[in-house]
Coordinates of C-alpha atoms in Angstrom, one line a residue:
M2 CA 111.6 -71.2 -56.9
I3 CA 113.3 -72.9 -54.0
D4 CA 111.2 -74.3 -51.2
A5 CA 111.6 -71.9 -48.2
D6 CA 111.7 -74.9 -45.8
N7 CA 114.5 -76.6 -47.7
R8 CA 116.9 -73.9 -48.9
G9 CA 119.9 -76.1 -48.4
A10 CA 123.6 -74.9 -48.5
V11 CA 125.7 -72.6 -50.6
F12 CA 129.3 -73.3 -51.4
I13 CA 131.4 -70.5 -52.8
S14 CA 134.3 -71.5 -55.0
Y15 CA 136.9 -68.8 -55.7
A16 CA 140.6 -68.2 -56.2
W17 CA 142.8 -65.5 -54.7
G18 CA 144.2 -62.9 -57.1
A19 CA 143.4 -59.6 -58.8
E20 CA 140.1 -58.1 -57.6
L21 CA 139.1 -61.2 -55.7
E22 CA 142.3 -61.0 -53.6
N23 CA 140.5 -59.2 -50.8
K24 CA 138.5 -61.7 -48.8
E25 CA 136.5 -58.8 -47.4
W26 CA 135.1 -58.2 -50.8
V27 CA 134.0 -61.9 -51.1
R28 CA 132.4 -61.7 -47.7
Q29 CA 130.5 -58.4 -48.3
Q30 CA 129.4 -59.0 -51.9
I31 CA 128.9 -62.7 -51.9
A32 CA 128.8 -64.5 -48.6
D33 CA 127.0 -62.1 -46.3
P34 CA 123.9 -61.5 -48.5
L35 CA 123.4 -65.2 -48.8
D36 CA 124.2 -66.0 -45.1
W37 CA 120.8 -64.7 -44.0
N38 CA 118.9 -67.6 -45.5
Y39 CA 121.5 -70.2 -46.3
Q40 CA 124.3 -72.1 -44.7
V41 CA 127.3 -70.7 -46.6
F42 CA 130.8 -72.2 -46.8
W43 CA 133.3 -69.9 -48.3
D44 CA 136.3 -69.2 -46.1
R45 CA 139.0 -71.9 -46.4
D46 CA 141.0 -70.2 -43.7
S47 CA 138.3 -71.2 -41.2
I48 CA 139.6 -74.8 -41.5
G49 CA 141.4 -75.5 -38.3
F50 CA 145.1 -76.6 -38.0
G51 CA 145.4 -80.3 -38.3
E52 CA 142.1 -80.7 -40.1
S53 CA 141.9 -82.2 -43.6
I54 CA 141.3 -79.4 -46.1
D55 CA 140.0 -81.8 -48.7
G56 CA 137.9 -83.5 -46.1
R57 CA 136.3 -80.3 -44.9
I58 CA 135.6 -79.2 -48.5
A59 CA 134.2 -82.6 -49.3
S60 CA 132.0 -82.5 -46.2
A61 CA 130.7 -79.1 -47.2
L62 CA 129.9 -80.3 -50.7
A63 CA 128.1 -83.4 -49.4
Q64 CA 125.2 -81.3 -48.2
R65 CA 121.9 -81.5 -50.2
P66 CA 120.5 -79.5 -51.7
I67 CA 123.6 -77.5 -52.5
L68 CA 124.2 -74.5 -54.7
V69 CA 127.8 -74.1 -55.8
L70 CA 128.7 -70.6 -56.9
C71 CA 132.0 -70.4 -58.8
L72 CA 133.5 -66.9 -59.0
C73 CA 135.1 -67.0 -62.3
D74 CA 137.7 -64.6 -63.5
P75 CA 141.1 -65.1 -65.2
D76 CA 142.8 -65.9 -61.8
Y77 CA 140.2 -68.5 -61.2
I78 CA 141.0 -70.1 -64.5
D79 CA 144.7 -70.0 -63.8
A80 CA 144.3 -71.5 -60.3
A81 CA 142.1 -74.3 -61.7
R82 CA 144.8 -75.3 -64.1
R83 CA 147.5 -75.6 -61.5
V84 CA 147.4 -79.2 -60.3
D85 CA 148.9 -78.3 -57.0
S86 CA 146.3 -75.7 -56.1
G87 CA 143.4 -76.2 -53.7
L88 CA 141.0 -75.0 -56.3
H89 CA 142.1 -77.7 -58.7
R90 CA 141.3 -80.4 -56.1
E91 CA 138.1 -78.6 -55.3
L92 CA 137.0 -78.8 -58.9
Q93 CA 137.8 -82.5 -59.0
V94 CA 135.3 -83.0 -56.1
L95 CA 132.8 -80.9 -58.0
T96 CA 133.2 -83.0 -61.1
R97 CA 132.4 -86.2 -59.2
I98 CA 129.2 -84.8 -57.7
A99 CA 128.2 -82.5 -60.6
D100 CA 125.3 -84.7 -61.9
E101 CA 124.0 -85.8 -58.6
P102 CA 120.4 -84.8 -57.6
G103 CA 120.2 -81.7 -55.5
V104 CA 123.5 -80.2 -56.9
R105 CA 123.5 -76.9 -58.8
I106 CA 126.7 -75.5 -60.1
V107 CA 126.5 -72.0 -61.4
P108 CA 129.5 -70.2 -62.9
L109 CA 129.4 -66.5 -62.1
I110 CA 131.4 -64.6 -64.7
L111 CA 133.4 -61.7 -63.2
G112 CA 136.0 -61.3 -65.9
R113 CA 136.8 -62.4 -69.4
C114 CA 137.1 -66.2 -69.1
V115 CA 133.9 -67.8 -70.5
E116 CA 135.9 -69.6 -73.3
R117 CA 138.3 -71.1 -70.8
L118 CA 136.0 -72.5 -68.1
P119 CA 137.3 -75.7 -66.5
E120 CA 135.4 -78.9 -65.9
P121 CA 132.8 -79.3 -64.5
L122 CA 131.8 -75.7 -65.5
V123 CA 132.0 -76.2 -69.3
G124 CA 128.6 -76.2 -70.9
R125 CA 126.7 -75.0 -67.9
A126 CA 124.4 -72.0 -67.9
Y127 CA 126.4 -69.2 -66.4
L128 CA 125.5 -65.8 -65.1
D129 CA 127.5 -62.9 -66.5
L130 CA 127.9 -60.4 -63.7
Q131 CA 130.5 -58.3 -65.5
P132 CA 128.0 -55.4 -66.3
L133 CA 127.4 -55.0 -62.5
H134 CA 130.9 -55.9 -61.3
N135 CA 132.7 -53.6 -63.7
R136 CA 130.7 -50.6 -62.5
G137 CA 131.1 -51.5 -58.9
L138 CA 127.4 -52.2 -58.4
G139 CA 126.2 -54.6 -55.8
L140 CA 125.8 -58.3 -56.7
E141 CA 123.6 -59.3 -53.8
T142 CA 120.2 -59.0 -55.7
A143 CA 121.4 -61.1 -58.6
L144 CA 122.9 -63.7 -56.3
L145 CA 119.7 -64.0 -54.3
C146 CA 117.7 -64.4 -57.5
V147 CA 120.0 -67.3 -58.4
A148 CA 119.8 -68.9 -55.0
E149 CA 116.0 -68.7 -55.0
G150 CA 115.9 -70.6 -58.3
L151 CA 114.5 -67.8 -60.5
S152 CA 114.6 -68.3 -64.2
Q153 CA 117.4 -66.9 -66.4
A154 CA 114.9 -64.4 -67.8
Q155 CA 113.9 -63.3 -64.4
V156 CA 117.5 -62.9 -63.3
R157 CA 118.4 -60.9 -66.4
A158 CA 115.4 -58.7 -65.9
S159 CA 116.6 -58.0 -62.3
I160 CA 120.1 -57.1 -63.5
N161 CA 118.7 -54.9 -66.3
A162 CA 116.5 -53.1 -63.7
Q163 CA 119.5 -52.6 -61.5
M164 CA 121.6 -51.2 -64.4
A165 CA 118.7 -48.9 -65.4
M166 CA 118.5 -47.6 -61.8
A167 CA 122.3 -47.0 -61.8
N168 CA 122.1 -45.1 -65.1
L169 CA 119.2 -43.0 -63.8
R170 CA 121.1 -42.2 -60.6
Q171 CA 124.2 -41.2 -62.7
R172 CA 122.0 -39.0 -64.9
A173 CA 120.3 -37.4 -61.9
R174 CA 123.6 -36.7 -60.1
A175 CA 125.1 -35.2 -63.2
Y176 CA 122.2 -32.8 -63.6
L177 CA 121.6 -31.9 -60.0
Q178 CA 125.3 -31.2 -59.3
L179 CA 124.9 -28.3 -61.8
Q180 CA 122.1 -26.8 -59.7
S181 CA 124.1 -27.1 -56.4
L182 CA 121.2 -26.2 -54.1
V183 CA 120.9 -26.9 -50.4
F184 CA 117.7 -26.2 -48.4
W185 CA 117.7 -25.4 -44.7
G186 CA 114.5 -25.5 -42.7
N187 CA 114.5 -23.5 -39.4
G188 CA 112.7 -25.5 -36.7
N189 CA 111.7 -22.4 -34.7
T190 CA 110.5 -20.1 -37.5
H191 CA 109.7 -22.7 -40.2
E192 CA 111.4 -20.5 -42.7
V193 CA 113.0 -22.5 -45.5
T194 CA 116.0 -20.9 -47.2
V195 CA 117.7 -21.9 -50.4
H196 CA 121.5 -21.9 -50.4
P197 CA 123.0 -21.9 -54.0
D198 CA 126.7 -22.7 -54.1
G199 CA 128.7 -19.5 -54.0
Q200 CA 125.6 -17.3 -54.0
L201 CA 123.5 -15.5 -51.4
S202 CA 120.7 -17.5 -49.8
Y203 CA 117.1 -16.6 -50.3
P204 CA 113.7 -17.7 -49.0
L205 CA 112.0 -20.7 -50.7
R206 CA 108.9 -19.5 -52.4
A207 CA 106.5 -21.3 -54.7
P208 CA 107.3 -21.0 -58.4
Q209 CA 104.8 -19.1 -60.6
W210 CA 103.4 -22.2 -62.1
M211 CA 102.2 -23.3 -58.7
W212 CA 100.3 -20.0 -58.3
D213 CA 98.7 -20.6 -61.7
S214 CA 97.8 -24.1 -60.9
E215 CA 94.3 -25.0 -59.6
M216 CA 96.0 -27.8 -57.6
W217 CA 98.1 -25.4 -55.5
S218 CA 97.0 -21.8 -55.9
F219 CA 94.1 -22.0 -53.4
M220 CA 96.4 -22.7 -50.5
L221 CA 99.5 -20.7 -51.2
G222 CA 98.1 -17.5 -49.7
D223 CA 97.3 -19.1 -46.4
E224 CA 99.1 -17.9 -43.2
V225 CA 99.5 -19.8 -40.0
P226 CA 102.5 -20.0 -37.6
T227 CA 104.2 -22.8 -39.5
Y228 CA 103.0 -22.1 -43.0
C229 CA 103.0 -19.0 -45.1
P230 CA 104.6 -19.7 -48.6
I231 CA 104.5 -16.0 -49.5
K232 CA 106.9 -15.3 -46.7
G233 CA 109.0 -18.5 -47.3
R234 CA 107.5 -20.3 -44.3
W235 CA 106.5 -23.9 -44.9
H236 CA 105.0 -26.7 -42.8
W237 CA 106.6 -30.0 -41.9
D238 CA 106.0 -32.5 -39.1
R239 CA 106.4 -36.1 -38.2
F240 CA 102.9 -36.9 -39.1
S241 CA 100.9 -37.9 -42.1
P242 CA 102.0 -36.0 -45.2
S243 CA 99.5 -33.1 -45.4
R244 CA 98.8 -31.0 -48.5
G245 CA 101.1 -28.3 -46.9
M246 CA 104.0 -30.8 -46.8
Q247 CA 103.2 -31.9 -50.4
A248 CA 103.4 -28.3 -51.4
L249 CA 106.8 -27.9 -49.7
G250 CA 108.0 -31.0 -51.5
T251 CA 106.8 -29.7 -54.9
A252 CA 108.4 -26.3 -54.3
V253 CA 111.7 -27.9 -53.4
L254 CA 111.7 -30.2 -56.4
S255 CA 110.7 -27.4 -58.7
A256 CA 113.7 -25.3 -57.5
F257 CA 115.9 -28.1 -58.9
F258 CA 114.0 -27.9 -62.3
P259 CA 113.1 -24.2 -62.7
Q260 CA 113.0 -24.5 -66.5
L261 CA 110.2 -27.2 -66.4
V262 CA 106.8 -25.5 -66.5
G263 CA 104.8 -27.5 -69.0
E264 CA 101.6 -29.2 -68.1
D265 CA 103.0 -32.7 -68.0
E266 CA 106.1 -31.4 -66.2
Q267 CA 103.9 -29.7 -63.6
R268 CA 102.1 -32.9 -63.0
A269 CA 105.4 -34.8 -62.6
L270 CA 106.7 -32.2 -60.2
S271 CA 103.5 -32.4 -58.1
D272 CA 103.7 -36.1 -58.0
G273 CA 107.4 -35.9 -57.0
G274 CA 106.4 -33.4 -54.2
V275 CA 104.1 -36.0 -52.8
V276 CA 106.9 -38.6 -52.7
L277 CA 109.2 -36.1 -50.9
A278 CA 106.5 -35.3 -48.4
Q279 CA 105.9 -38.9 -47.7
N280 CA 109.5 -40.0 -47.4
F281 CA 111.3 -36.9 -46.0
F282 CA 109.2 -33.9 -44.8
S283 CA 106.7 -36.0 -42.8
T284 CA 109.7 -37.7 -41.0
V285 CA 111.0 -34.5 -39.4
Y286 CA 109.4 -33.3 -36.2
V287 CA 107.7 -29.9 -36.3
A288 CA 110.3 -28.3 -34.0
E289 CA 113.3 -29.8 -35.7
P290 CA 115.4 -28.2 -38.4
F291 CA 116.3 -30.0 -41.6
R292 CA 118.9 -30.0 -44.3
F293 CA 118.0 -31.2 -47.8
D294 CA 120.2 -31.4 -50.9
M295 CA 120.6 -33.2 -54.2
N296 CA 121.6 -36.5 -52.5
D297 CA 118.2 -36.5 -50.8
V298 CA 116.5 -36.0 -54.1
V299 CA 118.3 -38.9 -55.6
T300 CA 117.8 -41.2 -52.6
F301 CA 114.2 -40.5 -51.9
M302 CA 113.0 -40.4 -55.5
I303 CA 114.9 -43.3 -57.0
N304 CA 114.0 -45.8 -54.3
H305 CA 110.3 -45.1 -54.6
P306 CA 108.4 -46.5 -57.7
E307 CA 106.5 -43.3 -58.3
G308 CA 109.6 -41.2 -57.5
Y309 CA 111.6 -43.3 -60.0
R310 CA 109.1 -42.6 -62.7
V311 CA 108.9 -38.9 -61.9
L312 CA 112.7 -38.5 -61.8
E313 CA 113.0 -40.2 -65.2
T314 CA 110.3 -38.0 -66.6
L315 CA 111.9 -34.8 -65.4
L316 CA 115.4 -35.7 -66.7
D317 CA 113.9 -36.7 -70.0
A318 CA 112.2 -33.4 -70.2
V319 CA 115.5 -31.6 -69.4
D320 CA 117.3 -33.5 -72.1
S321 CA 114.6 -33.0 -74.8

């Protein structure tokens, strides 16, 4: 791990062309995430007229400690081989300082080019970001892991976790799109209606398994101004997530998975209802309306450890 008091500088080495042609991409995906904690040099166009380009680059590379991130793709390789290119001269400077204390040079692989890496990148441990980059996934987490000095195993584990989350999100969206449900909560009456795509709306009521469950049945017959599940009236408020809000979350989640009624599935739906109560229904004021759809399911479940587990369990049950 890197000493928090001595984070040093980051130099981003890249070439124009192909997907890296847009500087905005480099800024958003590479420079900005690192700029919070590091002094980052990346934009050659920031060098003023009359200044020595090589001098500015050499000055930036003279900082210690320094992490040099090389954004390697076929265009980077081609530019490195052109003796008249700025990148070629940049790599010559890197070659001179490559073995100095406090210098880390990390090739970041964004395209098929590992076999053609130029000096001084040859033989260095590289980070293959193609699995993330090819799917359009964010690179910031992996880059921060590298900058903080995490081990290769830790960085790979982080990338694998990010890929797994992306896969789960894709599975969830593919399934939930088939349900095509939108829930509207009326802030005046607290009636919650379900709006299936292309069909008539209907009041949200607890599924039969909740009535049969000792966890929920004792409270589903209650009636107060903001809560009467029999009539499709449910409670929400910007307050701690009560059992009533947890019941609402469970009923909503169950509507997306009506075929899941087994004991393990009921437990997962109930756990997921708690997550939705904590992260959504307890954030809406009692007199406010709400709209809830599949995007909210994905967002609030997948970004919560327990919600992630529940969503994975439910989708596995659907696929079994």
